[in-house]
CSV table of C-alpha atoms in Angstrom, one decimal:
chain,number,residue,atom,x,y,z
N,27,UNK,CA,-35.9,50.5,-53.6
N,28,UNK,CA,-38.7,52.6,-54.8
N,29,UNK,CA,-38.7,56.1,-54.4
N,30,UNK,CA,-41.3,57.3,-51.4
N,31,UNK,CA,-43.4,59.3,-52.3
N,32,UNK,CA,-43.8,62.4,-50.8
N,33,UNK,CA,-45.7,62.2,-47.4
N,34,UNK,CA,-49.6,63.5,-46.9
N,35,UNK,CA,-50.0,66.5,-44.1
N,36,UNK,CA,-49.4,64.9,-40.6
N,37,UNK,CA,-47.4,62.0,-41.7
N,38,UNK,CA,-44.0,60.7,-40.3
N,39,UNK,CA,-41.2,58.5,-41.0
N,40,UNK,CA,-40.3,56.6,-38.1
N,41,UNK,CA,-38.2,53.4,-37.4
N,42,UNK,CA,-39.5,50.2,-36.2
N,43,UNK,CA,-37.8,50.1,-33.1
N,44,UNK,CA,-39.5,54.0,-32.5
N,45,UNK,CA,-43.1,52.7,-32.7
N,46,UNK,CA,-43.0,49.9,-30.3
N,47,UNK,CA,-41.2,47.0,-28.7
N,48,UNK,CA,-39.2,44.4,-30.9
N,49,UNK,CA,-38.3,40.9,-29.5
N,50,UNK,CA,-37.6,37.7,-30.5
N,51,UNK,CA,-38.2,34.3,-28.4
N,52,UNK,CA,-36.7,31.1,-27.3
N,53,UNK,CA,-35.6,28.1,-28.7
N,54,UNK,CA,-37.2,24.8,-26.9
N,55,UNK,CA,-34.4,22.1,-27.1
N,56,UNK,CA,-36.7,19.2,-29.7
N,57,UNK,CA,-36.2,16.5,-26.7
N,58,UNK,CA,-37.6,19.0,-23.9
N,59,UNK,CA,-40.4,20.0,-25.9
N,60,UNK,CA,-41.2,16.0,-26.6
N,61,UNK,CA,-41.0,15.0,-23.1
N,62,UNK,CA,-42.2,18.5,-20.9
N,63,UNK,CA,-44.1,20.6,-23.3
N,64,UNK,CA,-46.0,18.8,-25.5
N,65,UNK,CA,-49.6,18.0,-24.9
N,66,UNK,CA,-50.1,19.5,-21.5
N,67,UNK,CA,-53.2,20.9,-20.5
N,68,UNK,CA,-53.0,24.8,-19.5
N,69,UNK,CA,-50.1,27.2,-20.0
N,70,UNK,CA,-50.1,29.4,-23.1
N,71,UNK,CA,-49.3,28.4,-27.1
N,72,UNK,CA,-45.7,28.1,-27.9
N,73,UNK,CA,-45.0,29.3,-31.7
N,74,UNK,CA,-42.9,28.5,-33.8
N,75,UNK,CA,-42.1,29.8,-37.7
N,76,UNK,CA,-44.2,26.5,-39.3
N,77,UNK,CA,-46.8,27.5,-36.8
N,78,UNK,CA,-47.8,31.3,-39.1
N,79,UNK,CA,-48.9,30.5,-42.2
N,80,UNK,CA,-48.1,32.3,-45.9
N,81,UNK,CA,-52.0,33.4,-45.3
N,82,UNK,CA,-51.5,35.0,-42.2
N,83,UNK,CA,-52.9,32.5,-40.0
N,84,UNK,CA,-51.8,31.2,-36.7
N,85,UNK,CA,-51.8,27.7,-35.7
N,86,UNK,CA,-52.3,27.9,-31.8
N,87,UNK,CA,-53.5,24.2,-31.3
N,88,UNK,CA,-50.3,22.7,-32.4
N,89,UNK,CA,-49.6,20.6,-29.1
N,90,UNK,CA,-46.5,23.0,-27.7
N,91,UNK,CA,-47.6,25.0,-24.7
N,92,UNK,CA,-45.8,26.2,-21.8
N,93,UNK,CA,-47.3,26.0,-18.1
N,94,UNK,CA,-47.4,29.0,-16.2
N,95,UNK,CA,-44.4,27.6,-14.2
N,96,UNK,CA,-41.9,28.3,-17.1
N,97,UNK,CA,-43.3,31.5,-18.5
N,98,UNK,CA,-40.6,33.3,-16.7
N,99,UNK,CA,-38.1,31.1,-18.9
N,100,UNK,CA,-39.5,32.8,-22.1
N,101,UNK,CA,-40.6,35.6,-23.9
N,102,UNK,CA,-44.6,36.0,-24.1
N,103,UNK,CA,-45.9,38.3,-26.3
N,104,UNK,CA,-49.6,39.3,-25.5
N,105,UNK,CA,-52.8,39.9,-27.6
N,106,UNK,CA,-52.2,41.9,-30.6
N,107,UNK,CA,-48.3,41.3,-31.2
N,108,UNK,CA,-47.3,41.6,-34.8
N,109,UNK,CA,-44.8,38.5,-35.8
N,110,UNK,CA,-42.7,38.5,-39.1
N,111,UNK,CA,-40.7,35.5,-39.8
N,112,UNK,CA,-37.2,36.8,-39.7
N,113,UNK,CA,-34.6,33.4,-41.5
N,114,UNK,CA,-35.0,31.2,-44.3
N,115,UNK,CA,-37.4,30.5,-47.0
N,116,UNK,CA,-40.3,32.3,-45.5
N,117,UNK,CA,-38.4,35.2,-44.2
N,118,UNK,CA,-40.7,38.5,-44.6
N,119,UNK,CA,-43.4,36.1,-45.9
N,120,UNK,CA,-44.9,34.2,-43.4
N,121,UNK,CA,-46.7,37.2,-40.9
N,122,UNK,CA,-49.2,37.3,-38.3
N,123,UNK,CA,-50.8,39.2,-35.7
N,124,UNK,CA,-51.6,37.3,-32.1
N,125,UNK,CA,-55.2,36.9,-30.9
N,126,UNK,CA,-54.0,35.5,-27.3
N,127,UNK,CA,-50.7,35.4,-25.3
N,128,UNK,CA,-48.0,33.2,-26.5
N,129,UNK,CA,-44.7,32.1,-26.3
N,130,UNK,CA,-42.6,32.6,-29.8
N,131,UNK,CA,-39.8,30.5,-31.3
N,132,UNK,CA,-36.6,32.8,-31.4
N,133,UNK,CA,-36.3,33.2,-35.6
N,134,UNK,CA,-39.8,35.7,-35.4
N,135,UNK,CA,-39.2,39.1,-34.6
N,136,UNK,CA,-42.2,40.4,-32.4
N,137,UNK,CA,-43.1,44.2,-32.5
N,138,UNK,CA,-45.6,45.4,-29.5
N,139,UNK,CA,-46.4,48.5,-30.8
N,140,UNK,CA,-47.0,51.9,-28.7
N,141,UNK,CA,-50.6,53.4,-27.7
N,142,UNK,CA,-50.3,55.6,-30.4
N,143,UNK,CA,-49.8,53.0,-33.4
N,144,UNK,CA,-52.8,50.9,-34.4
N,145,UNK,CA,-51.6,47.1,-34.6
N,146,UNK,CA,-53.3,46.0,-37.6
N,147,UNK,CA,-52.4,49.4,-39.5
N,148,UNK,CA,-48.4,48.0,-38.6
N,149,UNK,CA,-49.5,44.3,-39.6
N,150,UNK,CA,-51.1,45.8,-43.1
N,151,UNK,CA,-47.9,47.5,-43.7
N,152,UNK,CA,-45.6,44.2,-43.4
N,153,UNK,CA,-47.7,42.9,-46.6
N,154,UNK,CA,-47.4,45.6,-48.6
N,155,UNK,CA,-45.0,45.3,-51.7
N,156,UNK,CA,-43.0,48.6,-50.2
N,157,UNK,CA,-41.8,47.1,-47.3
N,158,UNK,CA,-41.2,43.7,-48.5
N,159,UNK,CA,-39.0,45.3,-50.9
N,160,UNK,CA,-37.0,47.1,-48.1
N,161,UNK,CA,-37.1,43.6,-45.9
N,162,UNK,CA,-35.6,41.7,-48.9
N,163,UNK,CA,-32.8,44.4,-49.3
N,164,UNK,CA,-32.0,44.0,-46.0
N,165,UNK,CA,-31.4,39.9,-46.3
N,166,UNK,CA,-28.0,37.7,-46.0
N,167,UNK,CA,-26.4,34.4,-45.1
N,168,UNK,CA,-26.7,31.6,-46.8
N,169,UNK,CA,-30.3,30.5,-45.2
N,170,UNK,CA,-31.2,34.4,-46.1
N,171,UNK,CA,-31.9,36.3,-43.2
N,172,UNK,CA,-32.8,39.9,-41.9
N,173,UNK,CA,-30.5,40.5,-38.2
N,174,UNK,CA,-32.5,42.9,-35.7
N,175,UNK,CA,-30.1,45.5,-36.3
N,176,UNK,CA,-31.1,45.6,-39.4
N,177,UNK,CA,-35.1,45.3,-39.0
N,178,UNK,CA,-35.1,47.9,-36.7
N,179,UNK,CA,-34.6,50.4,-38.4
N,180,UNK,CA,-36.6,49.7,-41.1
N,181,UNK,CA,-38.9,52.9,-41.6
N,182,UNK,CA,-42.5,53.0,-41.8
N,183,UNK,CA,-44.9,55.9,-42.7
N,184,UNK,CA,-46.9,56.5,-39.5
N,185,UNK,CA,-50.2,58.8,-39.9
N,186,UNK,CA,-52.1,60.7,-36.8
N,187,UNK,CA,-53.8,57.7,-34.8
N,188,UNK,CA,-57.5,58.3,-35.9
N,189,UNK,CA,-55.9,58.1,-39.8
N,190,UNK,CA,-54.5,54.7,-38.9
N,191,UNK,CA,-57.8,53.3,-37.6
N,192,UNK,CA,-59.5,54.6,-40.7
N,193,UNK,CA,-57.1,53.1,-42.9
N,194,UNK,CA,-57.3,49.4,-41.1
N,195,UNK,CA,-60.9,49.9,-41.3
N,196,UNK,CA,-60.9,50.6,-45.3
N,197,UNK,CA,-58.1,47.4,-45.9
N,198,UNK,CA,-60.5,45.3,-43.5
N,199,UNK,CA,-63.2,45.9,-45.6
N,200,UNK,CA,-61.3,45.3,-49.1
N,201,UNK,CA,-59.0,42.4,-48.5
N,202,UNK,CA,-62.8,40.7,-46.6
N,203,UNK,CA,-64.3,41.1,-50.0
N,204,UNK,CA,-61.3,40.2,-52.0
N,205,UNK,CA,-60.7,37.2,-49.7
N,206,UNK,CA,-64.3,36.0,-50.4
N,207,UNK,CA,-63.7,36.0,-53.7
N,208,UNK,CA,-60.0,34.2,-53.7
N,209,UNK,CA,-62.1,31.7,-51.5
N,210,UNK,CA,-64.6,31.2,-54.3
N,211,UNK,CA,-62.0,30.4,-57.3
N,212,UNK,CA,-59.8,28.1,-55.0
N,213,UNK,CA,-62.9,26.1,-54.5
N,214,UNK,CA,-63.6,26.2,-58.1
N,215,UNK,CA,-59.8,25.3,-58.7
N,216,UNK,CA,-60.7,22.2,-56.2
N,217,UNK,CA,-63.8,20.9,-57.9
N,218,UNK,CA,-62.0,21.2,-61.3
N,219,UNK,CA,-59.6,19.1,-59.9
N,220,UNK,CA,-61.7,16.5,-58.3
N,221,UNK,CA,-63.5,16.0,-61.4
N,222,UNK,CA,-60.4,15.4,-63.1
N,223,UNK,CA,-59.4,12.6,-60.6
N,224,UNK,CA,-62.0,10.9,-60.2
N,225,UNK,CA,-62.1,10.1,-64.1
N,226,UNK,CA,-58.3,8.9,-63.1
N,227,UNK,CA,-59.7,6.6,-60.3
N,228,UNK,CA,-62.3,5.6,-62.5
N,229,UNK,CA,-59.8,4.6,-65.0
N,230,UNK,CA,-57.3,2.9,-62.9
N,231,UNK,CA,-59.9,1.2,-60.5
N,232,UNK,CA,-60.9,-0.8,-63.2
N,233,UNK,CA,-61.1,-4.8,-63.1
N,234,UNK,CA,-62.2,-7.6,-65.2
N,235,UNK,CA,-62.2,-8.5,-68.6
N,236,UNK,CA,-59.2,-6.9,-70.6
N,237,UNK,CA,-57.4,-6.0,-66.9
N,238,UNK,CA,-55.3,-7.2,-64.9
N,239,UNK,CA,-53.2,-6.5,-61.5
N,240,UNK,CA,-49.6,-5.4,-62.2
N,241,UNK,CA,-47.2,-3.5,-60.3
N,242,UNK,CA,-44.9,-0.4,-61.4
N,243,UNK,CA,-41.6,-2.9,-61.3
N,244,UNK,CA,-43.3,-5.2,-63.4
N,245,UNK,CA,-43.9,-2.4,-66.3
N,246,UNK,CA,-41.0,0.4,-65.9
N,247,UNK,CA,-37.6,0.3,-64.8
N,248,UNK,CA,-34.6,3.0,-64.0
N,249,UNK,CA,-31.6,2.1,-66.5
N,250,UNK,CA,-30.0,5.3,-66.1
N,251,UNK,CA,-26.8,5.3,-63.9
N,252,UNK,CA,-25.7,8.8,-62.3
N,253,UNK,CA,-23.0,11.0,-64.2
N,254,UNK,CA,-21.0,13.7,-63.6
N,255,UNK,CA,-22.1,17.1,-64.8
N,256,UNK,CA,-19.3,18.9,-65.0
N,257,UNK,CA,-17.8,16.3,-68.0
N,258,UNK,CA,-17.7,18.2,-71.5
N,259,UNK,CA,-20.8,15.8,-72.7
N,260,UNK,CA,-22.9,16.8,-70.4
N,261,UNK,CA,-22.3,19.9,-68.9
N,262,UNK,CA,-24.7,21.7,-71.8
N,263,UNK,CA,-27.9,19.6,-71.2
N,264,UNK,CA,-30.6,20.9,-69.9
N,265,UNK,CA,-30.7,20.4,-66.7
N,266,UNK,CA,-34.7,19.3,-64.9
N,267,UNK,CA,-34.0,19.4,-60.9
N,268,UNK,CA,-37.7,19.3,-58.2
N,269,UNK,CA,-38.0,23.3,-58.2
N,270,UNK,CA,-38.0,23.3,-62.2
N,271,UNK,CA,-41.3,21.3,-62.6
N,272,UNK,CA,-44.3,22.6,-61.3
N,273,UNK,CA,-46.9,21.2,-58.6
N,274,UNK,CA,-49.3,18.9,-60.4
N,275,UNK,CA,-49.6,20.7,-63.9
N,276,UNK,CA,-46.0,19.0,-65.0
N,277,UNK,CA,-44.8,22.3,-66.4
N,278,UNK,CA,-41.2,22.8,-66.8
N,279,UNK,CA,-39.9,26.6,-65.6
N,280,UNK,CA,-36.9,28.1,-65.6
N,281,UNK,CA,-34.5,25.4,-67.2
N,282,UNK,CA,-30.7,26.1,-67.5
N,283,UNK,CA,-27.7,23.8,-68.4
N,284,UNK,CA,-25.4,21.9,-66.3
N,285,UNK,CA,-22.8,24.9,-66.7
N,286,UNK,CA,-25.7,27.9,-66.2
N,287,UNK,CA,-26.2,26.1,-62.8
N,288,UNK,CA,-22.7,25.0,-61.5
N,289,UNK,CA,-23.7,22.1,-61.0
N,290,UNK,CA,-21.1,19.0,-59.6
N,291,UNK,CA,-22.5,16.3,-57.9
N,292,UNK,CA,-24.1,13.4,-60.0
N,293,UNK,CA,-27.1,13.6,-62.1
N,294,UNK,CA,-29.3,11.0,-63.7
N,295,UNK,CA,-29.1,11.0,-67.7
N,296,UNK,CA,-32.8,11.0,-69.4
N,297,UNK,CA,-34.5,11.0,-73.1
N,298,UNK,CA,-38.2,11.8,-74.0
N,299,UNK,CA,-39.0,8.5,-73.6
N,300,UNK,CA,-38.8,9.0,-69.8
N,301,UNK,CA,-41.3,9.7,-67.0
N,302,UNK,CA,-39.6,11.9,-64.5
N,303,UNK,CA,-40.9,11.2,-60.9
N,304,UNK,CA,-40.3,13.6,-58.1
N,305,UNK,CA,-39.7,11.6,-55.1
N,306,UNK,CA,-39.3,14.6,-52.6
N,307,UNK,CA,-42.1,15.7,-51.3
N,308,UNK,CA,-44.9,13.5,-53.0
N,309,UNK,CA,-47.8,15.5,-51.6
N,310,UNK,CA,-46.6,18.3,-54.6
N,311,UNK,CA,-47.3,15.6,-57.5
N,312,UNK,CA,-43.8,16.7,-59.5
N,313,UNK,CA,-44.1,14.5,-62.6
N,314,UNK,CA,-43.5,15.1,-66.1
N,315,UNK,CA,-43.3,13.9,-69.7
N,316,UNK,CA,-39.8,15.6,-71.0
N,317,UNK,CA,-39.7,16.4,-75.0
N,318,UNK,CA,-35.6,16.7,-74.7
N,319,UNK,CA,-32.7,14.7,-73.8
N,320,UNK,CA,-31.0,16.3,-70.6
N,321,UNK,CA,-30.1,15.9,-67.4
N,322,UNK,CA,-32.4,15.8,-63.6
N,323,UNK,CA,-31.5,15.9,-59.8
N,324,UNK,CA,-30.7,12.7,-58.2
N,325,UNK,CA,-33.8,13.1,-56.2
N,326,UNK,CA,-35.5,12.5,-59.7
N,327,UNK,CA,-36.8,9.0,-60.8
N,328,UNK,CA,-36.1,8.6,-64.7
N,329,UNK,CA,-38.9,6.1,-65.2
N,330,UNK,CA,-38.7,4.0,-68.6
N,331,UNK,CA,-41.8,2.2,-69.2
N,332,UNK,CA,-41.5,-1.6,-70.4
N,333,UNK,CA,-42.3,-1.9,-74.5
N,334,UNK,CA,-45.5,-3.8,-74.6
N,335,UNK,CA,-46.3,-3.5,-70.8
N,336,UNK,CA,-47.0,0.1,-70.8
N,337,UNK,CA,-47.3,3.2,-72.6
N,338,UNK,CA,-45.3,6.2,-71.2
N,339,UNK,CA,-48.4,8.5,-71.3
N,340,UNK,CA,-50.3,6.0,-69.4
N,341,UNK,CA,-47.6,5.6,-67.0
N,342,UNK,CA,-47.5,9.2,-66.6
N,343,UNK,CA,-51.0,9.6,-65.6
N,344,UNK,CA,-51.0,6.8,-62.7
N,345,UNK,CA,-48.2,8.9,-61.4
N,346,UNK,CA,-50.4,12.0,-61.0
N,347,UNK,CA,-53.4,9.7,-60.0
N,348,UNK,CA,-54.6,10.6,-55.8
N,349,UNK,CA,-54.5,6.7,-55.7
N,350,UNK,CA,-51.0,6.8,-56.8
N,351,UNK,CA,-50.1,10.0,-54.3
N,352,UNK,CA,-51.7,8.6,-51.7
N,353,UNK,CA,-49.9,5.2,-51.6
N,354,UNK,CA,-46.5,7.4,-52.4
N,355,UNK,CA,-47.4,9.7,-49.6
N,356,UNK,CA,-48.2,6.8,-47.1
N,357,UNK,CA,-44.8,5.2,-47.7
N,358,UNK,CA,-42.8,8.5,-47.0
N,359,UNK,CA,-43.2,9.6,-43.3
N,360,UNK,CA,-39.7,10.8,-43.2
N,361,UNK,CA,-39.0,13.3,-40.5
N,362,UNK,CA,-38.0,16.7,-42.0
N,363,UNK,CA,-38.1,15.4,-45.9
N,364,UNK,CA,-40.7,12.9,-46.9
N,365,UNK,CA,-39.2,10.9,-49.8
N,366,UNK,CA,-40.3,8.2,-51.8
N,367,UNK,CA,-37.6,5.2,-51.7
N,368,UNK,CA,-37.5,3.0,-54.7
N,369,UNK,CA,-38.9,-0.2,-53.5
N,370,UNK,CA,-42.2,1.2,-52.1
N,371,UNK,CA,-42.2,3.0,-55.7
N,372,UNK,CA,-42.4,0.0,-57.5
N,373,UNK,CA,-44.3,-2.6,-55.1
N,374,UNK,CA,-47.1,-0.6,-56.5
N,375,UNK,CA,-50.4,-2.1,-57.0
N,376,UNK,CA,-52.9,-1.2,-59.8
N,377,UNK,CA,-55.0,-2.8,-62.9
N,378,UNK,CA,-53.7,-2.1,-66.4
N,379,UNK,CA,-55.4,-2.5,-69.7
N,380,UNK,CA,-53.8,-3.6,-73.0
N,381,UNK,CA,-51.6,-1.3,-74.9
N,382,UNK,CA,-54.7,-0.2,-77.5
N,383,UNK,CA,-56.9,0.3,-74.8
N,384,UNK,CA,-54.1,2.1,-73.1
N,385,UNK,CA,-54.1,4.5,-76.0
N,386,UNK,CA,-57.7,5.0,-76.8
N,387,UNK,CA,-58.1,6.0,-73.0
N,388,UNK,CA,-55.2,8.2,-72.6
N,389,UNK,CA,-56.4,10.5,-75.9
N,390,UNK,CA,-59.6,10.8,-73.4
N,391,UNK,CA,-57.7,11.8,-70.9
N,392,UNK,CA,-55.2,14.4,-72.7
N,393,UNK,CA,-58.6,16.0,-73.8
N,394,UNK,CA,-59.7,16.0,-69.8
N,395,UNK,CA,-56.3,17.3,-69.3
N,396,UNK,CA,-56.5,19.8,-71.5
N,397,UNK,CA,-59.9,21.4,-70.4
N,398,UNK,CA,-58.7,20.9,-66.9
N,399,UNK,CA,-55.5,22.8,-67.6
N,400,UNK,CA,-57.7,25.5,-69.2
N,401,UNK,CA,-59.7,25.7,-66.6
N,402,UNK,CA,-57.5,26.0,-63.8
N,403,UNK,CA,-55.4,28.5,-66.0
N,404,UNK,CA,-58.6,31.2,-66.0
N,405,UNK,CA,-58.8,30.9,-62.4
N,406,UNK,CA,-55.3,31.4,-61.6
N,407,UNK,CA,-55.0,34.3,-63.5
N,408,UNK,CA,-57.8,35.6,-61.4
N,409,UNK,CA,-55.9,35.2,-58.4
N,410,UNK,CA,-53.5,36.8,-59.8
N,411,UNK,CA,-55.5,40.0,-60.1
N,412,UNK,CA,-56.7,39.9,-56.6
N,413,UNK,CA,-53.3,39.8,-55.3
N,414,UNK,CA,-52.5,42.7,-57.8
N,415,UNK,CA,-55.2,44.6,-56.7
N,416,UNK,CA,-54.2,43.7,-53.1
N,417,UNK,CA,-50.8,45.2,-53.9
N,418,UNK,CA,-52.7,48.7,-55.2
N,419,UNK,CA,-54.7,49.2,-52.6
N,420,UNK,CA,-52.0,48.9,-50.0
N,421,UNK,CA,-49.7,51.3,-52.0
N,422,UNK,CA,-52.7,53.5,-51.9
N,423,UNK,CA,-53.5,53.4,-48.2
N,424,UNK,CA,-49.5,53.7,-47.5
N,425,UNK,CA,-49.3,56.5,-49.7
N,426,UNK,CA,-52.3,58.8,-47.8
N,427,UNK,CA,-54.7,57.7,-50.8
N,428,UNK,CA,-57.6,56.3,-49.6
N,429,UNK,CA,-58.1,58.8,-47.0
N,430,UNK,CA,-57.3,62.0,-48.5
């Protein structure tokens, strides 16, 4: 954990559990909250961790509310409540801070801090990189998780009142301007996008002469058959799993070998003629064109396109088509994991060109890629530097900087 630095006149160090009152909330049972709590007119918001978003939003309207008849059932935590998600993927991640009373699910920890702490100036503090750091030190279980025990006595630097006020004020102003502009490159990021798919659309919408209707089974296949990866000839290829391709660009990251990742159950064999298709999660586009023989998750399709049917580049692109993710999307309402089975995959519909015109279109598109890429490149690397920046100025306004 970093070092902290030494404390400006007037300062203290005090736990969490010292500056106000931690909770956490109830659990609704799935088949009460379907039949009793969902849809009802009155009562307050009911929130649960997928209800606080990684951008500090709240989601009040999400149909869960409990009627003033039950509130005594639950904990409510009023206007101005700071929530941290406290398990799992999001722990420490996903934060908010209340605008109304609600009830909360019971894996947020809820501080309601004391007259003499200024909520947002607690809520500010929860984003900054010095007490994530102390959060994540704090985490264990297999789901990763932060106990109250623990949480509470998590320390936090805690100036004179009128300090705190001036501080939110100061971070108010920044992180307005700084999400204005993060606002301005993601729609930038969007258009770029759009552009790009629509010359997919207008590629793969195409009839008449020199096209006809096909479907994916009719021009790629799965020959691979699963194998085990602990067997000496394949427990040193490379192996490609969901998390080691990334959203929409394709981009492998992070690749290790069958032995690096301990991996036992079986895996699909592939070869760089292959198309591997995500099917978890379709909204995330997870495709890519491998340049290596090796080895990907059983929740991997190791599409082989058809000689003389369809190129693999071609194939490729359909798969990151919105046409394509659309239809895969529509096909995988699967509660708690939307997946992509195999017959929806290949029942497919879309026009095709011949192999030459395949080719002379997909060198256009590579190009389109490539500017695309470019583009969106140069604009993530901006948002990178807000966030940095967003980092700074918290360290400074933690550390007695902008107001000395």
């Amino acid at each position: 954990m970093k070092e902290r630095p030494k404390l400006p006149k007037g300062w203290k160090i005090r736990k969490i559990n010292k500056i106000g009152n931690l909770f956490s909330g109830n659990s609704i049972n799935a088949k009460i909250k379907e039949e009793k709590y969902m849809n009802i007119q009155g009562g307050i918001p009911y929130i649960a961790t997928k209800d606080v978003g990684f951008d500090r939003s709240i989601d009040y309207e999400n149909g869960v509310r409990i009627p003033e008849s039950d509130l005594s059932k639950f904990r409510v935590a009023t206007k101005n409540t700071i929530l941290i998600c406290a398990e799992g993927g999001s722990a420490g991640r996903k934060i908010g801070i209340t605008n109304q009373d609600v009830c909360l699910v019971n894996k947020l920890f809820t501080l309601s801090v004391n007259i003499d702490v200024q909520p947002y100036y607690v809520f500010y503090y929860y984003q900054s990189e010095r007490f994530q750091t102390e959060f994540k030190s704090n985490l264990t279980g297999l789901i990763g998780g932060v106990s109250k025990s623990k949480f509470k006595n998590i320390q936090i630097p805690i100036p004179p009142l009128p300090e705190q006020k001036q501080i939110v004020e100061i971070l108010d102003k920044a992180f307005e301007a700084i999400d204005k502009a993060k606002a301005n490159i993601e729609r930038n990021i969007v258009n770029a996008n759009e552009l790009f798919q629509s010359k997919l659309n207008e590629i793969f919408s195409q009839k008449g002469e020199g096209w006809e209707e096909t479907t994916l089974k009719k021009v790629c296949e799965i020959t691979s058959k699963l194998v085990n990866p602990e067997e000496s000839k394949y427990i040193d290829l490379i192996h490609v799993g969901g998390g080691n391709i990334e959203a929409e660009t394709g981009k492998l990251i992070n690749l290790k070998t069958a032995r690096e990742e301990e991996l036992k159950s079986g895996k699909f064999k592939f070869n760089s003629t292959m198309v591997l298709y995500n099917k978890i999660r379709p909204y995330l586009v997870k495709v890519t064109r491998p340049e290596f023989n090796g080895l990907c998750s059983a929740d991997m399709y190791p599409l082989v396109p058809i000689k003389d049917e369809i190129t693999r580049d071609f194939l490729y692109y359909l798969l990151i088509s919105k046409n394509f993710t659309d239809y895969a999307i529509s096909g995988s309402s699967r509660a708690g994991m939307p997946k992509v089975n195999r017959k929806h995959l290949f029942d497919y519909q879309f026009s095709i060109a011949s192999l030459e015109k395949q080719k002379k279109l997909t060198k256009e598109l590579e190009l389109l890629r490539t500017e695309y890429m470019s583009i969106t490149s140069f604009y993530n690397q901006k948002l990178a530097s807000l966030e940095e920046l967003k980092k700074s100025i918290l360290e400074k306004a933690f550390s007695g900087e902008l107001t000395s």
